[in-house]
CSV table of C-alpha atoms in Angstrom, one decimal:
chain,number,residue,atom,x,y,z
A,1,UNK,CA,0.0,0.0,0.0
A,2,UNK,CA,1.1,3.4,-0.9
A,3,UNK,CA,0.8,6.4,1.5
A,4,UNK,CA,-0.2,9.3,0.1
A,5,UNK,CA,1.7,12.8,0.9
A,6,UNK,CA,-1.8,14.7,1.1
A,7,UNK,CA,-5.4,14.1,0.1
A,8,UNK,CA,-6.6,16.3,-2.5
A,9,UNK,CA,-10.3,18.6,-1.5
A,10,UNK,CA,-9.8,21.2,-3.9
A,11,UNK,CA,-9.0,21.0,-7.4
A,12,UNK,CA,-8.5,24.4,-8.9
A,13,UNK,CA,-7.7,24.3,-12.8
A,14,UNK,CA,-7.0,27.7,-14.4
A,15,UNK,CA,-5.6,28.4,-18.3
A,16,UNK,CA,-5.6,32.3,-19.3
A,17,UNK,CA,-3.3,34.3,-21.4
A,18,UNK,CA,-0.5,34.4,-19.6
A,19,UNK,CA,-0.2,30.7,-18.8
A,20,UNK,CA,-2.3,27.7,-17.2
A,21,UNK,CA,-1.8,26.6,-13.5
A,22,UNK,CA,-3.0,23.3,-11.8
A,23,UNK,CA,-3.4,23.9,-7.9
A,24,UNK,CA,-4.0,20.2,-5.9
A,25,UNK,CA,-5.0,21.3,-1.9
A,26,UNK,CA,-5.6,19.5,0.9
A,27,UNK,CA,-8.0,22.2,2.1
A,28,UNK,CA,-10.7,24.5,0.4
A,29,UNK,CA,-9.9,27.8,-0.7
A,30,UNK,CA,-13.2,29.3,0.6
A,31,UNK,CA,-11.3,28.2,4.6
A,32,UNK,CA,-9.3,30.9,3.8
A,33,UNK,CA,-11.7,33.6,4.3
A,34,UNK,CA,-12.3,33.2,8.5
A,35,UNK,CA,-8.4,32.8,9.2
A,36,UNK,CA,-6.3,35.3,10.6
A,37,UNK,CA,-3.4,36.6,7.9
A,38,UNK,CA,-0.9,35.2,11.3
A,39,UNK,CA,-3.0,31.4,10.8
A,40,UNK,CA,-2.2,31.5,6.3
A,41,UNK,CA,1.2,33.1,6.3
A,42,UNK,CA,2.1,29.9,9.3
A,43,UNK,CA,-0.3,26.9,7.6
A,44,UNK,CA,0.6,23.8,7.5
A,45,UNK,CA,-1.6,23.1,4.9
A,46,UNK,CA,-0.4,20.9,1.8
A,47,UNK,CA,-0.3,21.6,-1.7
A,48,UNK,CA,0.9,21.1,-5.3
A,49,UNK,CA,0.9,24.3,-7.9
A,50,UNK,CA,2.2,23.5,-11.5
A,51,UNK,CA,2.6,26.0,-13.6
A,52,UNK,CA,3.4,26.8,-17.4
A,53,UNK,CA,3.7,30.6,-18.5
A,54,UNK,CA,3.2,31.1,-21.9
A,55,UNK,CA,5.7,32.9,-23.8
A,56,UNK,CA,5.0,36.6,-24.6
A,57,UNK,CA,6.6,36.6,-28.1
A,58,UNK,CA,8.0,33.8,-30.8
A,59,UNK,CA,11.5,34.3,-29.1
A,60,UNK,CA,11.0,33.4,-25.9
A,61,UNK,CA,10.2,30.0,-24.4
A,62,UNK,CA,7.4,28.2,-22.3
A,63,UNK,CA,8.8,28.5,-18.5
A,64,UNK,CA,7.6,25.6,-16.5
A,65,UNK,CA,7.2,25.7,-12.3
A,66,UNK,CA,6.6,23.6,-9.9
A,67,UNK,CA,5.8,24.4,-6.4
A,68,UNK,CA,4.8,22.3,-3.3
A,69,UNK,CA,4.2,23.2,0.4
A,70,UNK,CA,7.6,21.4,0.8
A,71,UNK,CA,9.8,22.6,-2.4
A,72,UNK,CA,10.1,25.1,-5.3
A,73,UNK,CA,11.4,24.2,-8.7
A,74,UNK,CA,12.0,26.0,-11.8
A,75,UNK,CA,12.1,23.4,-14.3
A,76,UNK,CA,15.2,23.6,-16.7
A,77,UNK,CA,14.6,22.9,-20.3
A,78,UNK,CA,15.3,19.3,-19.9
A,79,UNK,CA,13.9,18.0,-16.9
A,80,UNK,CA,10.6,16.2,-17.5
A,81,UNK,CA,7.3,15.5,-14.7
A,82,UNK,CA,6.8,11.9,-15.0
A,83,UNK,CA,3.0,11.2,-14.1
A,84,UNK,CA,0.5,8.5,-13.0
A,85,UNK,CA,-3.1,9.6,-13.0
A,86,UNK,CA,-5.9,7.3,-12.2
A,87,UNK,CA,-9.3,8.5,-10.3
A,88,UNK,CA,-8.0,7.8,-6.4
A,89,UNK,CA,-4.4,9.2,-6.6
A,90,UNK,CA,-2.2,11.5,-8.6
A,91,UNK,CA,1.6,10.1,-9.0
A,92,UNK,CA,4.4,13.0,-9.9
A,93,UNK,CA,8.2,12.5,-10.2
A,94,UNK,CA,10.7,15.2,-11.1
A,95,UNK,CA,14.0,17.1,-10.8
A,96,UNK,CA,14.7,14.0,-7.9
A,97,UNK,CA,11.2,14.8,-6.3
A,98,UNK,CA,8.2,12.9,-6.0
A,99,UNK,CA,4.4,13.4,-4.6
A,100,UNK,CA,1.4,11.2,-4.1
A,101,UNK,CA,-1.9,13.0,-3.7
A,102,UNK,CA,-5.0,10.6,-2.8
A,103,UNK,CA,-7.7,12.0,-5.3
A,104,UNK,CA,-11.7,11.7,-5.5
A,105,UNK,CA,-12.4,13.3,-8.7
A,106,UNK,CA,-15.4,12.7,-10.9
A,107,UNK,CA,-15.1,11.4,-14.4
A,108,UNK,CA,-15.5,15.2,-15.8
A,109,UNK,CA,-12.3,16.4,-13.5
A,110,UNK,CA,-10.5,13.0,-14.3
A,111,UNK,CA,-10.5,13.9,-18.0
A,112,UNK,CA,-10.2,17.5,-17.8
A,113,UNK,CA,-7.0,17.1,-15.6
A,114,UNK,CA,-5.9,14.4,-18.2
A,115,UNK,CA,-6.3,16.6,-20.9
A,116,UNK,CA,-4.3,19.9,-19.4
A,117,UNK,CA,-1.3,17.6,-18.7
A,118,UNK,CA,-1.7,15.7,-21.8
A,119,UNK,CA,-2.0,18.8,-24.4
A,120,UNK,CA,-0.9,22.2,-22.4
A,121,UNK,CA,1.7,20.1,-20.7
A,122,UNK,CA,2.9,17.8,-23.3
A,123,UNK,CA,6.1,19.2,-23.6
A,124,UNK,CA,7.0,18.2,-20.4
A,125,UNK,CA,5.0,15.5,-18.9
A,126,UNK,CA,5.3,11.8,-19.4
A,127,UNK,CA,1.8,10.2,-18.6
A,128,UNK,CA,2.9,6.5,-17.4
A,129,UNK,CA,0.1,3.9,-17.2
């Protein structure tokens, strides 16, 4: 049995102009409102942010970012996130770190999750069965 770093309640999926960012949290954002700043700046809640900024012209590059309530990666232009997906638990490997997240996602989030890392992603993710 595998043990999971954090169980997922909030899913938060945004791609806009400037980029797309996938946010796994093992609290809800709407919490946030009744803390004290003192109680967020100090939390001990978990997460996962991954991030891909779009490039502003055809000279510059995609920059790729990874964030977690225990690291902070820039991705270089080689490194690659290795990924297992499935309904219960999201699998990610890179730059010598790994996560498990436990995951209860319907079939709609399954596959919209899927697609983001499959097609804005692609460059950089390797979805292993």
């Amino acid at each position: 049995m595998t043990t999971m770093n954090f169980q997922c309640e909030e899913l938060t999926i945004s791609d806009e102009e400037l980029g797309c960012t996938i946010i796994f949290s093992d609290s809800k954002s709407a919490d946030d409102q009744f803390k004290t700043i003192d109680e967020i700046m100090n939390s001990e809640e978990k997460y996962l942010l991954i991030q891909k900024t779009y490039p502003e012209d055809d000279f510059e590059h995609s920059y790729y970012h990874i964030e977690s309530s225990e690291s902070d990666t820039e991705l270089d232009f080689e490194d690659k996130m290795i990924v297992r997906l499935n309904r219960d638990k999201f699998e990610i490997s890179w730059s010598g770190d790994q996560l498990k997240i436990g995951l209860d996602l319907t079939n709609r989030e399954l596959i919209h999750l899927k697609e983001i890392l499959e097609v804005v992603f692609k460059e950089r993710v390797i979805m292993k069965k």
